[in-house]
Amino acid sequence: MTTRGRLGGRRDITAKSLEARSGGQYDAADSPRPVPSAVDARFAPCQACGVRGFRSHTEGEGEFMRKHRYALGATAASLAIVLLAACQSNTGGGNSASGGPTSTLKIGVVTDVGTLDDHNFNQYSWEGAKAGAQAVGAPAPQSVVTTQSADYAKNINSFVAKNYNIIVTIGFAIGGDTTKAAKANPNIKFIGVDQGICVDEQGNPDSTFACKGDAAKLLPNYQGLVFKAQQPGYLAGVVAASISTSGHRHRMPRPSTTRPAARPPRISC
C-alpha cells in the first residue's frame, strides 16, 4: 500500500515487514479500504477497534479511536472480575431477591494519576469494575484516585491492608508496583489494565523487558489486560506519512510497541 505526502513522493508502507500475523488478525495493510489521507481517515470504518459502524462527522480521529479502545478496556475489566469471582468460594454469582449483594467479595480500584471521569483509562476501567461487581453480586467496588505516581504502592497496599479480594490497577506505569504487590500477596487477585506482565526469573518486575520469568507460574494471581496497540498505531502512521512535510516519521520506544506482552491473558484460580 502506498500514500502520497505533500512532498509529492510515493512512500511504500509494508505492514507485513513489521510482524508476522496469525490467521484472523486484522491487518491494516490488507484492509479492503486503505486510508489514503487524513481527510478520508475521519470517515473510514473503525476496523481496528473491533466494533462496527462509522465515526461521527463531528468526532475527531483521536477521540473516536480513544472512545472505542477504552470501551473495550471496560469490557475486559468487567469480564476479568467475573472470571476471577468464579474462582472464589464466597460468591453467589448474582444479586439477591431483595436487590442487595450476594457475595462478600471486596473489589478495589487504584487509578493512574488523574481522575475517575477522565474519559480515558481511569473512567472506563472504573465502569468495567462496577459492571463486573454487579454481575457477580458483589458490593460496589471502592476506588483510590492516584494524585502522584509516588503513591502507587501506598494506594495498592491500602486495599491489601483491608483484606480486599480483587484489586484492579490502571495503566502501564503502575505495573511494577502491581507486580510487587501480587508477589507479596499470593492470596489476593490482581487485575492490571494495559499491563503486559514482564518479570525476571524470581518474579520481580523486569525493567529491561527481557521477561525471562514465567509470569503464569510465578504470579498466577495477577492478570494483565493488554490491547493490540500496534493496529491503531499503524493507521496513525499512515495518516502521519500522508501529511508529513519533512519526510521523517518517528515513534516513542514503548514496551507495548517494541515487543509483545510477556504472555497472553489468562485467569488462574
mmCIF file of N, CA and C in Angstrom, residues 167-217:
data_model
loop_
_atom_site.group_PDB
_atom_site.id
_atom_site.type_symbol
_atom_site.label_atom_id
_atom_site.label_comp_id
_atom_site.label_asym_id
_atom_site.label_seq_id
_atom_site.Cartn_x
_atom_site.Cartn_y
_atom_site.Cartn_z
ATOM 1 N N ILE A 167 -8.004 -6.619 43.408
ATOM 2 C CA ILE A 167 -7.518 -5.245 43.270
ATOM 3 C C ILE A 167 -7.225 -4.976 41.803
ATOM 4 N N VAL A 168 -7.880 -3.968 41.254
ATOM 5 C CA VAL A 168 -7.688 -3.568 39.860
ATOM 6 C C VAL A 168 -6.789 -2.338 39.839
ATOM 7 N N THR A 169 -5.701 -2.402 39.090
ATOM 8 C CA THR A 169 -4.833 -1.231 38.931
ATOM 9 C C THR A 169 -4.855 -0.807 37.471
ATOM 10 N N ILE A 170 -4.718 0.481 37.240
ATOM 11 C CA ILE A 170 -4.963 1.022 35.902
ATOM 12 C C ILE A 170 -3.717 1.686 35.335
ATOM 13 N N GLY A 171 -3.323 1.253 34.151
ATOM 14 C CA GLY A 171 -2.248 1.908 33.424
ATOM 15 C C GLY A 171 -0.922 1.174 33.473
ATOM 16 N N PHE A 172 -0.126 1.392 32.437
ATOM 17 C CA PHE A 172 1.179 0.744 32.316
ATOM 18 C C PHE A 172 2.118 1.150 33.443
ATOM 19 N N ALA A 173 2.070 2.416 33.847
ATOM 20 C CA ALA A 173 3.040 2.940 34.807
ATOM 21 C C ALA A 173 2.945 2.287 36.177
ATOM 22 N N ILE A 174 1.778 1.812 36.548
ATOM 23 C CA ILE A 174 1.594 1.208 37.864
ATOM 24 C C ILE A 174 1.905 -0.284 37.850
ATOM 25 N N GLY A 175 2.298 -0.802 36.705
ATOM 26 C CA GLY A 175 2.539 -2.237 36.557
ATOM 27 C C GLY A 175 3.610 -2.783 37.485
ATOM 28 N N GLY A 176 4.706 -2.050 37.660
ATOM 29 C CA GLY A 176 5.784 -2.522 38.520
ATOM 30 C C GLY A 176 5.332 -2.707 39.957
ATOM 31 N N ASP A 177 4.601 -1.728 40.487
ATOM 32 C CA ASP A 177 4.112 -1.826 41.858
ATOM 33 C C ASP A 177 3.042 -2.902 41.985
ATOM 34 N N THR A 178 2.264 -3.108 40.927
ATOM 35 C CA THR A 178 1.269 -4.179 40.953
ATOM 36 C C THR A 178 1.952 -5.537 40.992
ATOM 37 N N THR A 179 3.019 -5.684 40.217
ATOM 38 C CA THR A 179 3.779 -6.934 40.219
ATOM 39 C C THR A 179 4.322 -7.238 41.609
ATOM 40 N N LYS A 180 4.896 -6.241 42.255
ATOM 41 C CA LYS A 180 5.445 -6.435 43.603
ATOM 42 C C LYS A 180 4.347 -6.822 44.591
ATOM 43 N N ALA A 181 3.197 -6.170 44.484
ATOM 44 C CA ALA A 181 2.096 -6.469 45.395
ATOM 45 C C ALA A 181 1.557 -7.874 45.164
ATOM 46 N N ALA A 182 1.477 -8.284 43.893
ATOM 47 C CA ALA A 182 0.986 -9.625 43.578
ATOM 48 C C ALA A 182 1.925 -10.692 44.119
ATOM 49 N N LYS A 183 3.219 -10.444 44.031
ATOM 50 C CA LYS A 183 4.196 -11.406 44.553
ATOM 51 C C LYS A 183 4.114 -11.497 46.069
ATOM 52 N N ALA A 184 3.919 -10.376 46.723
ATOM 53 C CA ALA A 184 3.889 -10.345 48.185
ATOM 54 C C ALA A 184 2.566 -10.833 48.765
ATOM 55 N N ASN A 185 1.508 -10.867 47.930
ATOM 56 C CA ASN A 185 0.174 -11.235 48.418
ATOM 57 C C ASN A 185 -0.468 -12.261 47.490
ATOM 58 N N PRO A 186 -0.005 -13.503 47.529
ATOM 59 C CA PRO A 186 -0.489 -14.520 46.585
ATOM 60 C C PRO A 186 -1.959 -14.875 46.746
ATOM 61 N N ASN A 187 -2.575 -14.531 47.860
ATOM 62 C CA ASN A 187 -3.979 -14.867 48.076
ATOM 63 C C ASN A 187 -4.934 -13.787 47.571
ATOM 64 N N ILE A 188 -4.391 -12.699 47.065
ATOM 65 C CA ILE A 188 -5.210 -11.624 46.505
ATOM 66 C C ILE A 188 -5.090 -11.659 44.989
ATOM 67 N N LYS A 189 -6.220 -11.491 44.291
ATOM 68 C CA LYS A 189 -6.216 -11.452 42.832
ATOM 69 C C LYS A 189 -5.988 -10.012 42.367
ATOM 70 N N PHE A 190 -5.093 -9.865 41.405
ATOM 71 C CA PHE A 190 -4.789 -8.544 40.851
ATOM 72 C C PHE A 190 -5.125 -8.524 39.364
ATOM 73 N N ILE A 191 -5.739 -7.426 38.919
ATOM 74 C CA ILE A 191 -6.033 -7.207 37.500
ATOM 75 C C ILE A 191 -5.349 -5.910 37.092
ATOM 76 N N GLY A 192 -4.486 -5.973 36.088
ATOM 77 C CA GLY A 192 -3.772 -4.796 35.622
ATOM 78 C C GLY A 192 -4.227 -4.388 34.234
ATOM 79 N N VAL A 193 -4.896 -3.247 34.132
ATOM 80 C CA VAL A 193 -5.387 -2.765 32.837
ATOM 81 C C VAL A 193 -4.244 -2.119 32.065
ATOM 82 N N ASP A 194 -4.015 -2.578 30.840
ATOM 83 C CA ASP A 194 -2.923 -2.119 29.986
ATOM 84 C C ASP A 194 -1.570 -2.493 30.587
ATOM 85 N N GLN A 195 -1.500 -3.689 31.142
ATOM 86 C CA GLN A 195 -0.260 -4.164 31.754
ATOM 87 C C GLN A 195 0.117 -5.533 31.190
ATOM 88 N N GLY A 196 1.156 -5.562 30.344
ATOM 89 C CA GLY A 196 1.737 -6.813 29.899
ATOM 90 C C GLY A 196 2.755 -7.234 30.941
ATOM 91 N N ILE A 197 2.506 -8.338 31.616
ATOM 92 C CA ILE A 197 3.323 -8.710 32.774
ATOM 93 C C ILE A 197 4.686 -9.217 32.326
ATOM 94 N N CYS A 198 5.725 -8.555 32.802
ATOM 95 C CA CYS A 198 7.101 -8.903 32.433
ATOM 96 C C CYS A 198 7.922 -9.018 33.711
ATOM 97 N N VAL A 199 8.384 -10.235 34.013
ATOM 98 C CA VAL A 199 9.122 -10.467 35.255
ATOM 99 C C VAL A 199 10.423 -11.206 34.975
ATOM 100 N N ASP A 200 11.339 -11.120 35.944
ATOM 101 C CA ASP A 200 12.571 -11.891 35.843
ATOM 102 C C ASP A 200 12.314 -13.293 36.402
ATOM 103 N N GLU A 201 13.354 -14.085 36.524
ATOM 104 C CA GLU A 201 13.190 -15.475 36.938
ATOM 105 C C GLU A 201 12.770 -15.623 38.397
ATOM 106 N N GLN A 202 12.844 -14.540 39.159
ATOM 107 C CA GLN A 202 12.397 -14.568 40.551
ATOM 108 C C GLN A 202 10.995 -13.977 40.724
ATOM 109 N N GLY A 203 10.386 -13.553 39.627
ATOM 110 C CA GLY A 203 9.050 -12.981 39.703
ATOM 111 C C GLY A 203 9.017 -11.518 40.060
ATOM 112 N N ASN A 204 10.153 -10.838 39.923
ATOM 113 C CA ASN A 204 10.220 -9.401 40.179
ATOM 114 C C ASN A 204 10.015 -8.622 38.884
ATOM 115 N N PRO A 205 9.579 -7.362 38.960
ATOM 116 C CA PRO A 205 9.427 -6.555 37.739
ATOM 117 C C PRO A 205 10.750 -6.478 36.990
ATOM 118 N N ASP A 206 10.696 -6.654 35.677
ATOM 119 C CA ASP A 206 11.910 -6.643 34.854
ATOM 120 C C ASP A 206 11.943 -5.368 34.023
ATOM 121 N N SER A 207 12.719 -4.388 34.470
ATOM 122 C CA SER A 207 12.788 -3.102 33.772
ATOM 123 C C SER A 207 13.534 -3.199 32.449
ATOM 124 N N THR A 208 14.250 -4.307 32.214
ATOM 125 C CA THR A 208 14.961 -4.490 30.944
ATOM 126 C C THR A 208 14.059 -5.096 29.883
ATOM 127 N N PHE A 209 12.903 -5.585 30.291
ATOM 128 C CA PHE A 209 11.931 -6.225 29.403
ATOM 129 C C PHE A 209 12.501 -7.454 28.704
ATOM 130 N N ALA A 210 13.421 -8.140 29.384
ATOM 131 C CA ALA A 210 13.878 -9.435 28.884
ATOM 132 C C ALA A 210 12.811 -10.496 29.142
ATOM 133 N N CYS A 211 12.047 -10.322 30.203
ATOM 134 C CA CYS A 211 10.893 -11.180 30.517
ATOM 135 C C CYS A 211 11.266 -12.662 30.563
ATOM 136 N N LYS A 212 12.337 -12.990 31.272
ATOM 137 C CA LYS A 212 12.787 -14.380 31.329
ATOM 138 C C LYS A 212 11.989 -15.220 32.316
ATOM 139 N N GLY A 213 11.242 -14.588 33.197
ATOM 140 C CA GLY A 213 10.438 -15.328 34.161
ATOM 141 C C GLY A 213 9.102 -15.746 33.582
ATOM 142 N N ASP A 214 8.596 -16.889 34.016
ATOM 143 C CA ASP A 214 7.289 -17.380 33.585
ATOM 144 C C ASP A 214 6.236 -16.791 34.518
ATOM 145 N N ALA A 215 5.639 -15.691 34.108
ATOM 146 C CA ALA A 215 4.691 -14.987 34.974
ATOM 147 C C ALA A 215 3.476 -15.841 35.304
ATOM 148 N N ALA A 216 3.064 -16.703 34.383
ATOM 149 C CA ALA A 216 1.897 -17.546 34.632
ATOM 150 C C ALA A 216 2.129 -18.468 35.822
ATOM 151 N N LYS A 217 3.360 -18.916 36.010
ATOM 152 C CA LYS A 217 3.685 -19.797 37.133
ATOM 153 C C LYS A 217 4.105 -19.015 38.372
#
